[in-house]
PDB file of C-alpha atoms in Angstrom:
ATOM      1  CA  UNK A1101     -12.344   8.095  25.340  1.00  0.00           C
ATOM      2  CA  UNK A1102      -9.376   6.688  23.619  1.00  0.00           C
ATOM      3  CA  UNK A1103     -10.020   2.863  24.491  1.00  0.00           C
ATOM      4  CA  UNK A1104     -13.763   3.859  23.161  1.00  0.00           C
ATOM      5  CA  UNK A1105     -12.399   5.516  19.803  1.00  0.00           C
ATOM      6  CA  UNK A1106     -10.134   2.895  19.308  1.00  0.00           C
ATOM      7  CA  UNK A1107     -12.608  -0.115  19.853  1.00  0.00           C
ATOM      8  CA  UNK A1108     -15.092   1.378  17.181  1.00  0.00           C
ATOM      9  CA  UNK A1109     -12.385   1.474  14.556  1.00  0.00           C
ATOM     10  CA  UNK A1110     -11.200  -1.984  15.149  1.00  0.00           C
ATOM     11  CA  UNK A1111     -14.858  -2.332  14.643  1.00  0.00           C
ATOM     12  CA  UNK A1112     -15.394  -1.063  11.330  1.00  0.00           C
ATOM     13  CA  UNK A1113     -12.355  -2.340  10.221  1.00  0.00           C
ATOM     14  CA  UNK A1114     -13.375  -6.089  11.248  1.00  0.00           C
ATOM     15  CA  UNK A1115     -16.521  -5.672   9.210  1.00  0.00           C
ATOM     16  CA  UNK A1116     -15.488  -4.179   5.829  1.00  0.00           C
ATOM     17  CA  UNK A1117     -12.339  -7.095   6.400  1.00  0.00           C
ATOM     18  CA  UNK A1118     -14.996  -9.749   6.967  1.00  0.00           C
ATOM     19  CA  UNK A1119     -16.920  -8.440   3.912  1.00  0.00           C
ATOM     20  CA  UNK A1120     -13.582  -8.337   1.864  1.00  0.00           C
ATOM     21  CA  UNK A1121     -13.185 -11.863   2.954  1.00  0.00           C
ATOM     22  CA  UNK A1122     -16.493 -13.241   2.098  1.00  0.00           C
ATOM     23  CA  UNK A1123     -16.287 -12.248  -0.988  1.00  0.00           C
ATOM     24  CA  UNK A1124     -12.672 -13.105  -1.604  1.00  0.00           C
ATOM     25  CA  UNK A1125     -13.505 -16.425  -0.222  1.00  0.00           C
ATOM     26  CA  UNK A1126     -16.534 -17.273  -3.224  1.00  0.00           C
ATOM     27  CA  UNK A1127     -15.572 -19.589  -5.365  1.00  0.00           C
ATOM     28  CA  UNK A1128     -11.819 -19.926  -3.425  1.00  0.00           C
ATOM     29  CA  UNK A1129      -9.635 -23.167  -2.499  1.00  0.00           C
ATOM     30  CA  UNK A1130     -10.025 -24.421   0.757  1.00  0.00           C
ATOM     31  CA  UNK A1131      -7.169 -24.802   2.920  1.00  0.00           C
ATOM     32  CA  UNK A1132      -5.676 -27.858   2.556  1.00  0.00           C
ATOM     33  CA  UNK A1133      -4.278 -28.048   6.336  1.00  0.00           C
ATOM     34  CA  UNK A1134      -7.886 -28.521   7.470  1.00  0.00           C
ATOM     35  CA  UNK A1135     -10.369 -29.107   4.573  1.00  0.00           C
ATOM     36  CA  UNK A1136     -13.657 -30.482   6.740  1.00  0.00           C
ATOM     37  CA  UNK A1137     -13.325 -26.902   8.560  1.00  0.00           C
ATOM     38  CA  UNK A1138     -14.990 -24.967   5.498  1.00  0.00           C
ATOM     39  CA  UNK A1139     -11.934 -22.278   5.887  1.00  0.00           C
ATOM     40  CA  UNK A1140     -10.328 -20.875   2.696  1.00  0.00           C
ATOM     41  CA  UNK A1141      -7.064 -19.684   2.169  1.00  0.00           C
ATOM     42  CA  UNK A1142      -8.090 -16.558   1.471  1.00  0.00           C
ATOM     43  CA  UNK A1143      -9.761 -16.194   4.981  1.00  0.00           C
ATOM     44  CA  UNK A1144      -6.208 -17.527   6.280  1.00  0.00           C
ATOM     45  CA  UNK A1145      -4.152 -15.099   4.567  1.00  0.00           C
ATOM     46  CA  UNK A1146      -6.156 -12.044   6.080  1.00  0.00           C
ATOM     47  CA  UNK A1147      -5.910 -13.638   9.648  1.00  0.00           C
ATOM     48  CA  UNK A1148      -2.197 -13.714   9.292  1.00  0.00           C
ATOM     49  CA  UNK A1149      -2.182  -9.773   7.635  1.00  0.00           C
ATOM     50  CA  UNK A1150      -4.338  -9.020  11.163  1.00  0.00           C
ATOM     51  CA  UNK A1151      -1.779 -11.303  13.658  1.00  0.00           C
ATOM     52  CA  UNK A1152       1.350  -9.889  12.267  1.00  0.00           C
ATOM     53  CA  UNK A1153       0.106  -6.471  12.906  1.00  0.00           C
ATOM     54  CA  UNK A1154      -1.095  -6.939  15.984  1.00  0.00           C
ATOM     55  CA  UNK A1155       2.203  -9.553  17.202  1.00  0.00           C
ATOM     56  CA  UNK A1156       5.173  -6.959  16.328  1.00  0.00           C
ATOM     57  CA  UNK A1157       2.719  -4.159  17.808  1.00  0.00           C
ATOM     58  CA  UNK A1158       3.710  -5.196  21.151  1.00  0.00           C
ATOM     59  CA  UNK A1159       7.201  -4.623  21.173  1.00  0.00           C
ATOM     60  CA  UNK A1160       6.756  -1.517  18.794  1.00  0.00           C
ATOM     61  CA  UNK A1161       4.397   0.181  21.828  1.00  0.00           C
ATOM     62  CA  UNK A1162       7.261  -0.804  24.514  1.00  0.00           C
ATOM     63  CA  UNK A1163       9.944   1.015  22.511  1.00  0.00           C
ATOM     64  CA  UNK A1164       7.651   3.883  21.383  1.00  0.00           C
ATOM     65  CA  UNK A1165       9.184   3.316  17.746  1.00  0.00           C
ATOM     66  CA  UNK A1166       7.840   3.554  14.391  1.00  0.00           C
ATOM     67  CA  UNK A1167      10.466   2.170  12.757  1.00  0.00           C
ATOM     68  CA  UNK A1168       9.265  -1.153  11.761  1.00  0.00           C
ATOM     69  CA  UNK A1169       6.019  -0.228  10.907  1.00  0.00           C
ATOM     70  CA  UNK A1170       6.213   0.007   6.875  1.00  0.00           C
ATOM     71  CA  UNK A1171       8.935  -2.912   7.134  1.00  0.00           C
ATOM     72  CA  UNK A1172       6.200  -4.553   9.435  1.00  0.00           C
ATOM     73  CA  UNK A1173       3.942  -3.925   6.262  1.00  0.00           C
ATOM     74  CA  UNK A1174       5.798  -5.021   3.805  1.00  0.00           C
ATOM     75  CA  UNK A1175       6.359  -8.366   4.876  1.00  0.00           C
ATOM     76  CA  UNK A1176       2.804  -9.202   5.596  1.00  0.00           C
ATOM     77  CA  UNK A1177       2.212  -8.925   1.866  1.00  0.00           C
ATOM     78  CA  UNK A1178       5.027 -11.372   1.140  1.00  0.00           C
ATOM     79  CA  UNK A1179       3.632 -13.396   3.781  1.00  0.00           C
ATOM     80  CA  UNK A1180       0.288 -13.327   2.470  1.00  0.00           C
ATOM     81  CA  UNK A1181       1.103 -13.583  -1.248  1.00  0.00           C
ATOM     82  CA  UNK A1182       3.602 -16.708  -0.556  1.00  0.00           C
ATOM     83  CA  UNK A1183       1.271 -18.089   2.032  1.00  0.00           C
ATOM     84  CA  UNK A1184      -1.494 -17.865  -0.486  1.00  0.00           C
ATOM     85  CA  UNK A1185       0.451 -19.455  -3.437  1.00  0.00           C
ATOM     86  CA  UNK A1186       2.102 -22.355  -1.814  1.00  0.00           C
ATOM     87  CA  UNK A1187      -1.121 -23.798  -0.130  1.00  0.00           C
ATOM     88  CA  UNK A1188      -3.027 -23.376  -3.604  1.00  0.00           C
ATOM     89  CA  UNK A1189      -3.192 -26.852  -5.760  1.00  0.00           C
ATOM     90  CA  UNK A1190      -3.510 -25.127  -8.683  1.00  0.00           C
ATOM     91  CA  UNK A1191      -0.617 -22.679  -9.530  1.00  0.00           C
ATOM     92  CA  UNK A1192      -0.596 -21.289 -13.081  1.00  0.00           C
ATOM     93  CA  UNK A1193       1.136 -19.169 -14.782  1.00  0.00           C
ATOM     94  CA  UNK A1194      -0.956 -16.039 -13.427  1.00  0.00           C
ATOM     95  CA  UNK A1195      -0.541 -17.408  -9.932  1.00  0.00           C
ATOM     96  CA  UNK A1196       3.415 -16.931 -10.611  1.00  0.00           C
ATOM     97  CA  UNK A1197       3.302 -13.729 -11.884  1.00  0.00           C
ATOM     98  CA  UNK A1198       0.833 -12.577  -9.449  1.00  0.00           C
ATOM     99  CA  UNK A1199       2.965 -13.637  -6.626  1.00  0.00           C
ATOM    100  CA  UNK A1200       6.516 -12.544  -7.946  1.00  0.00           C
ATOM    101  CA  UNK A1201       4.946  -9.121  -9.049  1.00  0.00           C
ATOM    102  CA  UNK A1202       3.269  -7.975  -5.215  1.00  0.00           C
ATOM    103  CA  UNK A1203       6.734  -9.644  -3.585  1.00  0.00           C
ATOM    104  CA  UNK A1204       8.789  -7.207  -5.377  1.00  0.00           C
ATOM    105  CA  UNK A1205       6.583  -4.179  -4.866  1.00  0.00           C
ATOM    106  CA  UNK A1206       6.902  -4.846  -1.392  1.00  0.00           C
ATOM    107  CA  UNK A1207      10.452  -5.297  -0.988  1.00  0.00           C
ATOM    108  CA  UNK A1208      11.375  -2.555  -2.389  1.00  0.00           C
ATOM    109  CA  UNK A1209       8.909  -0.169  -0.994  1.00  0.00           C
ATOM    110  CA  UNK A1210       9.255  -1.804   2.489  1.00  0.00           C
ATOM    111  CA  UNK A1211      12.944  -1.360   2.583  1.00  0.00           C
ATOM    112  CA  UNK A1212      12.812   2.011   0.738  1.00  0.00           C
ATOM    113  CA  UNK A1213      10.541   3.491   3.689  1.00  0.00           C
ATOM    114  CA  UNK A1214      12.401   1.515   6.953  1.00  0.00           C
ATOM    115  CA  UNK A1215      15.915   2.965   5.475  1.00  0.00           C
ATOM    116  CA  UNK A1216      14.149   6.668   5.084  1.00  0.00           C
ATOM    117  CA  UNK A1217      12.876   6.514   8.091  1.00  0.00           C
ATOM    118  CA  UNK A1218      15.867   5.115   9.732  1.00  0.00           C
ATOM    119  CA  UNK A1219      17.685   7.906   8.227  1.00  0.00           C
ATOM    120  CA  UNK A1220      15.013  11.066   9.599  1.00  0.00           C
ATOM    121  CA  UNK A1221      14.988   9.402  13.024  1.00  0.00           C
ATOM    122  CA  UNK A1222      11.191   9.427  12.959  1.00  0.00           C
ATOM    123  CA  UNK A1223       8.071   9.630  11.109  1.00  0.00           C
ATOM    124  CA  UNK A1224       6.120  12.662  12.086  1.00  0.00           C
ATOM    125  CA  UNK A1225       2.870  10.596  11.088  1.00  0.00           C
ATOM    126  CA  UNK A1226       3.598   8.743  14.392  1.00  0.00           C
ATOM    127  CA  UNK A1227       4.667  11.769  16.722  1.00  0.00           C
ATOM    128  CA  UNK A1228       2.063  11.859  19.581  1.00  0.00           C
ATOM    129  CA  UNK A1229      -0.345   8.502  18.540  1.00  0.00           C
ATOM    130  CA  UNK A1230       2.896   6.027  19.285  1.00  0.00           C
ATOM    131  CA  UNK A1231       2.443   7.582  22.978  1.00  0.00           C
ATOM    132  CA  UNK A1232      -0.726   6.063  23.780  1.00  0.00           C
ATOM    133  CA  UNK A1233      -1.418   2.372  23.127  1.00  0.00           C
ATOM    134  CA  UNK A1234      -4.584   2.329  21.598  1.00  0.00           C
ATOM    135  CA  UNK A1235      -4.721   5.614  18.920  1.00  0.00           C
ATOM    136  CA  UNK A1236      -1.335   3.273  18.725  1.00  0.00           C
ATOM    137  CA  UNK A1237      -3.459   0.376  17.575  1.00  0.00           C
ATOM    138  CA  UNK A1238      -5.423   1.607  15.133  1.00  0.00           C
ATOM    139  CA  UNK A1239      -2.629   2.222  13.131  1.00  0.00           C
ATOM    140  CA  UNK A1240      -1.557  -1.160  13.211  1.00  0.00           C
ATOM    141  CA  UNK A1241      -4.681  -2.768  13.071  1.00  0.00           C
ATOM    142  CA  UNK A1242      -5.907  -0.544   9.233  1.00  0.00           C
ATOM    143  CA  UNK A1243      -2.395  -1.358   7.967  1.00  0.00           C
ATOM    144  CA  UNK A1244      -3.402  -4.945   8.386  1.00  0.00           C
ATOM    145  CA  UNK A1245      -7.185  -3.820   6.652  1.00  0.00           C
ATOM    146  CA  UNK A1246      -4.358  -2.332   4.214  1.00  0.00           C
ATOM    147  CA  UNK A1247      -2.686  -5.463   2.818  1.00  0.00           C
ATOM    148  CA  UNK A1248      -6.145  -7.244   2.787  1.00  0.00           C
ATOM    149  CA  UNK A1249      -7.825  -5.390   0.555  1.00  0.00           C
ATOM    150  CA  UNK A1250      -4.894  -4.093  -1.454  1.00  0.00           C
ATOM    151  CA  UNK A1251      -3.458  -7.532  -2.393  1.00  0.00           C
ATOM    152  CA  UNK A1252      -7.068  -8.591  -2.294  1.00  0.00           C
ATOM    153  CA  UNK A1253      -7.018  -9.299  -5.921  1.00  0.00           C
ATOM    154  CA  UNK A1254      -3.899 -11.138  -6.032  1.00  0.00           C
ATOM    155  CA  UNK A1255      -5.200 -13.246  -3.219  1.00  0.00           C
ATOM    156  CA  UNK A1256      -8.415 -14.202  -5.031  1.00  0.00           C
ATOM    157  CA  UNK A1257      -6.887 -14.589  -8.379  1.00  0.00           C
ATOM    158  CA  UNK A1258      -4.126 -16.911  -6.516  1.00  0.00           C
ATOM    159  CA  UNK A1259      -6.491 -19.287  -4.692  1.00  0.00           C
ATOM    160  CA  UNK A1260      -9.503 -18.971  -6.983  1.00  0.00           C
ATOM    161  CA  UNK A1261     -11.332 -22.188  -8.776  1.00  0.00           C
ATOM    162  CA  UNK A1262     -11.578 -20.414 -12.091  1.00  0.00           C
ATOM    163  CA  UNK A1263      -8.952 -20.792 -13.623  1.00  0.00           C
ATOM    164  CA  UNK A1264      -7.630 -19.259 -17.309  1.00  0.00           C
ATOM    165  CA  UNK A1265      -4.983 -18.330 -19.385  1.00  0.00           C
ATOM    166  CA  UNK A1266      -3.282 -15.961 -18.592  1.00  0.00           C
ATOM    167  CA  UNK A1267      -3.407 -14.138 -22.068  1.00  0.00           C
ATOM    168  CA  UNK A1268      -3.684 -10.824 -23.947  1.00  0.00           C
ATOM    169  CA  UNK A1269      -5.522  -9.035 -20.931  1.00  0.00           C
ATOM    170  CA  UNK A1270      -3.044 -10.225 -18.652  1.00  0.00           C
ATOM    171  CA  UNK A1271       0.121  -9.528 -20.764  1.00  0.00           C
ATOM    172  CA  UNK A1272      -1.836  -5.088 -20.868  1.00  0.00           C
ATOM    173  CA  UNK A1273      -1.896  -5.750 -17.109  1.00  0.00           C
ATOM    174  CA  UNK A1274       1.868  -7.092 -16.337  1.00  0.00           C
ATOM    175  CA  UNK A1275       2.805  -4.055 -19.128  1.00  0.00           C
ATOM    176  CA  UNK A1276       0.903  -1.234 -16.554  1.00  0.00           C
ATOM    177  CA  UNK A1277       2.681  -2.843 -13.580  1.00  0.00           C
ATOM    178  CA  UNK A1278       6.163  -2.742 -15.246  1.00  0.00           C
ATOM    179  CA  UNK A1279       5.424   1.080 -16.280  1.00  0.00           C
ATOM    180  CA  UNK A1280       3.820   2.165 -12.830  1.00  0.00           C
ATOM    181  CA  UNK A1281       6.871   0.189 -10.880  1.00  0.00           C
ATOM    182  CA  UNK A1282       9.597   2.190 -12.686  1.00  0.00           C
ATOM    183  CA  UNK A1283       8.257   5.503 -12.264  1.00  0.00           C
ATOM    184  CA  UNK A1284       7.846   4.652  -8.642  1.00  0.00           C
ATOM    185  CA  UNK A1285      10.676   3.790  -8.159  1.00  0.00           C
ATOM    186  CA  UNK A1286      12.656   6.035  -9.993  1.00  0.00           C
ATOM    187  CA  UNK A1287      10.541   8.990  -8.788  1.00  0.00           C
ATOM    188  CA  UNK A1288      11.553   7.253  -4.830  1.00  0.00           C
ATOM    189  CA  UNK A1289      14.991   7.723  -6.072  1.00  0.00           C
ATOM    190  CA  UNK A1290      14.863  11.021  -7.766  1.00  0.00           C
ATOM    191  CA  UNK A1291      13.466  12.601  -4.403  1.00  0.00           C
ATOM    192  CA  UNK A1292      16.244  10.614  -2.172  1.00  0.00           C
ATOM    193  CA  UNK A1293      19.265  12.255  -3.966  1.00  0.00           C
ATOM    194  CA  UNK A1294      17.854  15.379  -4.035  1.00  0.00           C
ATOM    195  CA  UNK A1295      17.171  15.216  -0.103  1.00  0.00           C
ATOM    196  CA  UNK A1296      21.058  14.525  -0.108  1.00  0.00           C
ATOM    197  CA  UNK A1297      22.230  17.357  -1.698  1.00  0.00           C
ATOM    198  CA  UNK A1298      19.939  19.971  -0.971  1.00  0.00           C
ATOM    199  CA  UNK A1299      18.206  21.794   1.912  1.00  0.00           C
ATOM    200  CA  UNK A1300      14.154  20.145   1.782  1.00  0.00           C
ATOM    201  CA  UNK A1301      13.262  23.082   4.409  1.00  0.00           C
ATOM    202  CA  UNK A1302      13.756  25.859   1.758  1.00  0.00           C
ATOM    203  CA  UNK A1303      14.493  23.821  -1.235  1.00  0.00           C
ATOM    204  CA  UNK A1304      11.695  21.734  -3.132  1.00  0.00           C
ATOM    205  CA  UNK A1305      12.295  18.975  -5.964  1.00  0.00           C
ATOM    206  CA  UNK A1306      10.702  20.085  -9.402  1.00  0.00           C
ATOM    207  CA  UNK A1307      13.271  17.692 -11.463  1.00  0.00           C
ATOM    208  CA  UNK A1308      13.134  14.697 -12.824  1.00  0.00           C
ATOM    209  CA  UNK A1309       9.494  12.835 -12.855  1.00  0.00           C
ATOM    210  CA  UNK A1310       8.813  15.535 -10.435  1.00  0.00           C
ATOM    211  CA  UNK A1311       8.786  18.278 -13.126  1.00  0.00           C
ATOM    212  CA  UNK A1312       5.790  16.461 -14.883  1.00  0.00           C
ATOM    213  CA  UNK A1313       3.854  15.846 -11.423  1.00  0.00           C
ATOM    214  CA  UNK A1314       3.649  16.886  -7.731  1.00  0.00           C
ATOM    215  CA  UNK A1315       3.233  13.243  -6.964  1.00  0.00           C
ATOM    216  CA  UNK A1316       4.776  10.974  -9.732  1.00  0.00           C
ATOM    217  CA  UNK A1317       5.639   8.409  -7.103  1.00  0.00           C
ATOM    218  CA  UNK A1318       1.784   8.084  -6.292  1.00  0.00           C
ATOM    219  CA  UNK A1319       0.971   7.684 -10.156  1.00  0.00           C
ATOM    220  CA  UNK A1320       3.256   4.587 -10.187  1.00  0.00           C
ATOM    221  CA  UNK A1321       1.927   3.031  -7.185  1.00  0.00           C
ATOM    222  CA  UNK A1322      -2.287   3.520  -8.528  1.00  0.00           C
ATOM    223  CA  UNK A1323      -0.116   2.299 -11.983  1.00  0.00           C
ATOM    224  CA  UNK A1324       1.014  -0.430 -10.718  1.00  0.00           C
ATOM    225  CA  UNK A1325      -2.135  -1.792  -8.808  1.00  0.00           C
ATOM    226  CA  UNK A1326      -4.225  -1.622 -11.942  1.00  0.00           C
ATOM    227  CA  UNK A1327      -2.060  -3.541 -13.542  1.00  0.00           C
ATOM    228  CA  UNK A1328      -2.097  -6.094 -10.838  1.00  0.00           C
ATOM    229  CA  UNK A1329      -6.371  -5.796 -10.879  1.00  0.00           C
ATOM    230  CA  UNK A1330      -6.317  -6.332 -14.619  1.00  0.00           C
ATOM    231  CA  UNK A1331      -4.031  -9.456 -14.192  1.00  0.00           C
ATOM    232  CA  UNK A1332      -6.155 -11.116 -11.933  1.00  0.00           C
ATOM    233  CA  UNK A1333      -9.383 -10.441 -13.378  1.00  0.00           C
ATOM    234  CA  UNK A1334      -9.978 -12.939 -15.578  1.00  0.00           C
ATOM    235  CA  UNK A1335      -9.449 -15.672 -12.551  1.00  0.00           C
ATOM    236  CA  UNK A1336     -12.218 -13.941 -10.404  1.00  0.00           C
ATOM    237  CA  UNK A1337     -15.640 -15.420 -10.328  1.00  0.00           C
ATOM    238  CA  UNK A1338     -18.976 -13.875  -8.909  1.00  0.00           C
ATOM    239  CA  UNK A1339     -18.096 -12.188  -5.371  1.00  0.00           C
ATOM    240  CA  UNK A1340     -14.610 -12.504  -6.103  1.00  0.00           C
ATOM    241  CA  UNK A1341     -15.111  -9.653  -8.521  1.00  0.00           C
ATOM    242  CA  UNK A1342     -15.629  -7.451  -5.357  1.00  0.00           C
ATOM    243  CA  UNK A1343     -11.663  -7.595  -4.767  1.00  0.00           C
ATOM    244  CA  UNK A1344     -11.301  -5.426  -7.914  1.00  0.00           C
ATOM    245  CA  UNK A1345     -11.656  -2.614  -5.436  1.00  0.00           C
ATOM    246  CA  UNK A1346      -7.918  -2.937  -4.433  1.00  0.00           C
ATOM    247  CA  UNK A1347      -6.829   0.009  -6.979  1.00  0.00           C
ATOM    248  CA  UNK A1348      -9.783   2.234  -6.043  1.00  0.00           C
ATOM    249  CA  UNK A1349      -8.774   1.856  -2.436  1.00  0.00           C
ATOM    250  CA  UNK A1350      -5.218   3.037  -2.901  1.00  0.00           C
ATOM    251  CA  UNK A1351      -6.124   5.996  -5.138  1.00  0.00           C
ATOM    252  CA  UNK A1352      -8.743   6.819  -2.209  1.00  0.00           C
ATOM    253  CA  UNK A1353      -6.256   6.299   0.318  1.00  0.00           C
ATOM    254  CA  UNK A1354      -3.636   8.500  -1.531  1.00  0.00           C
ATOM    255  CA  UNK A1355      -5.620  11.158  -2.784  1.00  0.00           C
ATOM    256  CA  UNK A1356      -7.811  11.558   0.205  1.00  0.00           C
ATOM    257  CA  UNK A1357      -6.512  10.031   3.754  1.00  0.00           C
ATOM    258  CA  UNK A1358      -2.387   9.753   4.046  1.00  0.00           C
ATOM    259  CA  UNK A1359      -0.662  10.803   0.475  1.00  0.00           C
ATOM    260  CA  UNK A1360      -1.417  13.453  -1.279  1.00  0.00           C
ATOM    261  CA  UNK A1361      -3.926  15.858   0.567  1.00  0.00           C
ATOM    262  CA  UNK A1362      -1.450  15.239   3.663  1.00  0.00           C
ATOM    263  CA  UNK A1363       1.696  16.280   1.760  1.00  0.00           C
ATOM    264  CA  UNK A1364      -0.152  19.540   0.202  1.00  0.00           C
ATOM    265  CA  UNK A1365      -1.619  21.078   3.128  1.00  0.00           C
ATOM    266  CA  UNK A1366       2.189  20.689   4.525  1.00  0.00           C
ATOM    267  CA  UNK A1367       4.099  21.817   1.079  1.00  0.00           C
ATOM    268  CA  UNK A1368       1.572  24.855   1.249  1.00  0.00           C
ATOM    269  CA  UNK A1369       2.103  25.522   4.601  1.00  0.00           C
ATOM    270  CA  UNK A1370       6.118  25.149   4.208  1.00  0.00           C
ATOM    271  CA  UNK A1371       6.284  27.141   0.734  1.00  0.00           C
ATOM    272  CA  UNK A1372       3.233  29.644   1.368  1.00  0.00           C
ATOM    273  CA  UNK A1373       5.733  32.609   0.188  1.00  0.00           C
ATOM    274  CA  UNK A1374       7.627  30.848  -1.789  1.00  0.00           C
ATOM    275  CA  UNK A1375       6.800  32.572  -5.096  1.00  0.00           C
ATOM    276  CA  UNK A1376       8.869  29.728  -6.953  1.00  0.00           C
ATOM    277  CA  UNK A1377       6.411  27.028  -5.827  1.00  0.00           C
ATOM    278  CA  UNK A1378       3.171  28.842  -6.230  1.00  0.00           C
ATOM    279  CA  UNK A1379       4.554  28.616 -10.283  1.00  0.00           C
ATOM    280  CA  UNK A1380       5.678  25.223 -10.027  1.00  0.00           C
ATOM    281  CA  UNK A1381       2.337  24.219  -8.514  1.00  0.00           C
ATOM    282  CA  UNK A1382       0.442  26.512 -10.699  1.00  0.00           C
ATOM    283  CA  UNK A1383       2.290  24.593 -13.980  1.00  0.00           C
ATOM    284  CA  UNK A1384       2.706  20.968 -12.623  1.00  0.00           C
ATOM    285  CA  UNK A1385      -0.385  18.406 -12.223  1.00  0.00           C
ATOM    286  CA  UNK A1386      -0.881  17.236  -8.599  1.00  0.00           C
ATOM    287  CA  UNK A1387      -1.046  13.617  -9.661  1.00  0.00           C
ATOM    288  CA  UNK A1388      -1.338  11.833 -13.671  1.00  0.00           C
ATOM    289  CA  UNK A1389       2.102  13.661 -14.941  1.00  0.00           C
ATOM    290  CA  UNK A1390       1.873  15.704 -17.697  1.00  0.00           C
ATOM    291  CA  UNK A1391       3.798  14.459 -21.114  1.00  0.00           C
ATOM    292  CA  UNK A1392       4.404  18.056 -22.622  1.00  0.00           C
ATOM    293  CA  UNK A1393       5.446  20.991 -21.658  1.00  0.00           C
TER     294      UNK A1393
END
């Protein structure tokens, strides 16, 4: 039953990532290593985001650890990204930006996560699937589906045809990334020192970021992907434009599967007579922070 659930994810995911890839692919640079195959570089980076996963899944299953998993993430999208921009022949200015801009978000989430994790031991996320190989799997394998579509844009924009200047829309875009970054980061940061000094089992942050919303981290990250979308749009060209779905993804994916629905049905459960959180919930937005009051 598990091998059977597991195979029809892998699946699903292998058909949305072949879609993402089609479309990522119109219009795209070949890659150069073997032109007369037809393959683009975009088709490359998203076997590498799959064979990362699925290489350092091997040893992660043996050891029954999670701990490399978002570290395991993060450095598929600098693989990708770099991958992507050195084998394009046509770097521009957006391609540098582009590049530099998913790189850093990915170092410093990557290495924010491993050290939390590190620090807790474990990641409950991971309890009972790490136990079996293939629920195991899946998590792997959708982390990869992850970094395609997420960096999707970036991808396209890097290795597309079409190239443009990078210009006024792109200077509104690299403006939303540098906003959404810093309140992600700072709100990361915020929550970390507070974990230090008090007890998180009774205790709840309402400081800070986190006195304007329940989830200012999560703002930054949707911020922050817009801005990358709006960056690369003007590079896209016909199915290309079907990467653009990169920020919808991650608001879907934190508002609906493993962010923000998760982390409310556990704060309610945790602080269900906690009279102090029923008002801080009651006066704080769950996600787009408010800017008085």
């Amino acid at each position: 039953m598990q091998f059977f659930r597991a195979f029809m994810v892998h699946i699903v995911v292998f058909i949305i990532a072949i879609g993402v890839v089609w479309a990522g692919s119109d219009d795209g640079q070949l890659l150069s290593a073997s032109p007369n195959s037809g393959l683009t570089i975009f088709a490359s980076c998203a076997f590498i985001a799959f064979i990362v996963q699925w290489i350092a899944l091997i040893p992660a299953y043996l050891l029954k650890t999670e701990h490399f998993y978002d570290l395991t993430g993060g450095a598929t999208y600098i693989a990708v990204i770099i991958f992507a921009f050195m084998q394009s022949e046509q770097q521009d200015l957006r391609s540098i930006i582009l590049m530099f801009l998913v790189a850093i978000w990915a170092i410093r989430l990557a290495s924010f996560l491993f050290l939390r994790v590190r620090k807790q031991g474990s990641d409950s996320r991971f309890d009972d699937i790490k136990l079996n190989f293939w629920r195991f799997s899946i998590a792997w394998t959708v982390q990869g589906l992850w970094v395609l579509i997420t960096a999707g844009a970036a991808i396209a924009a890097i290795t597309s045809s079409h190239k443009t200047d990078f210009g006024w829309l792109g200077l509104i875009g690299l403006v939303l990334w540098l906003v959404g970054f810093s309140i992600e980061a700072i709100a990361d940061n915020q929550k970390r020192i507070f974990k230090q000094k008090q007890n998180t089992r009774s205790d709840f942050i309402q400081t800070g970021l986190w006195s304007r919303s329940r989830h200012p981290n999560y703002f930054g990250e949707i911020l922050l992907w817009v801005g990358v979308a709006i960056i690369a749009y003007p590079a896209l060209h016909q199915w290309q434009m079907v990467t653009l779905i990169s920020p919808l993804f991650v608001i879907l994916l934190l508002t609906k599967i493993s962010g923000i629905s998760l982390q409310e049905e556990q704060a309610d459960e945790r602080w269900a007579d906690n009279a102090d959180y029923q008002a801080y919930k009651k006066r704080t937005p769950v996600l787009i922070p408010k800017l008085f009051g």
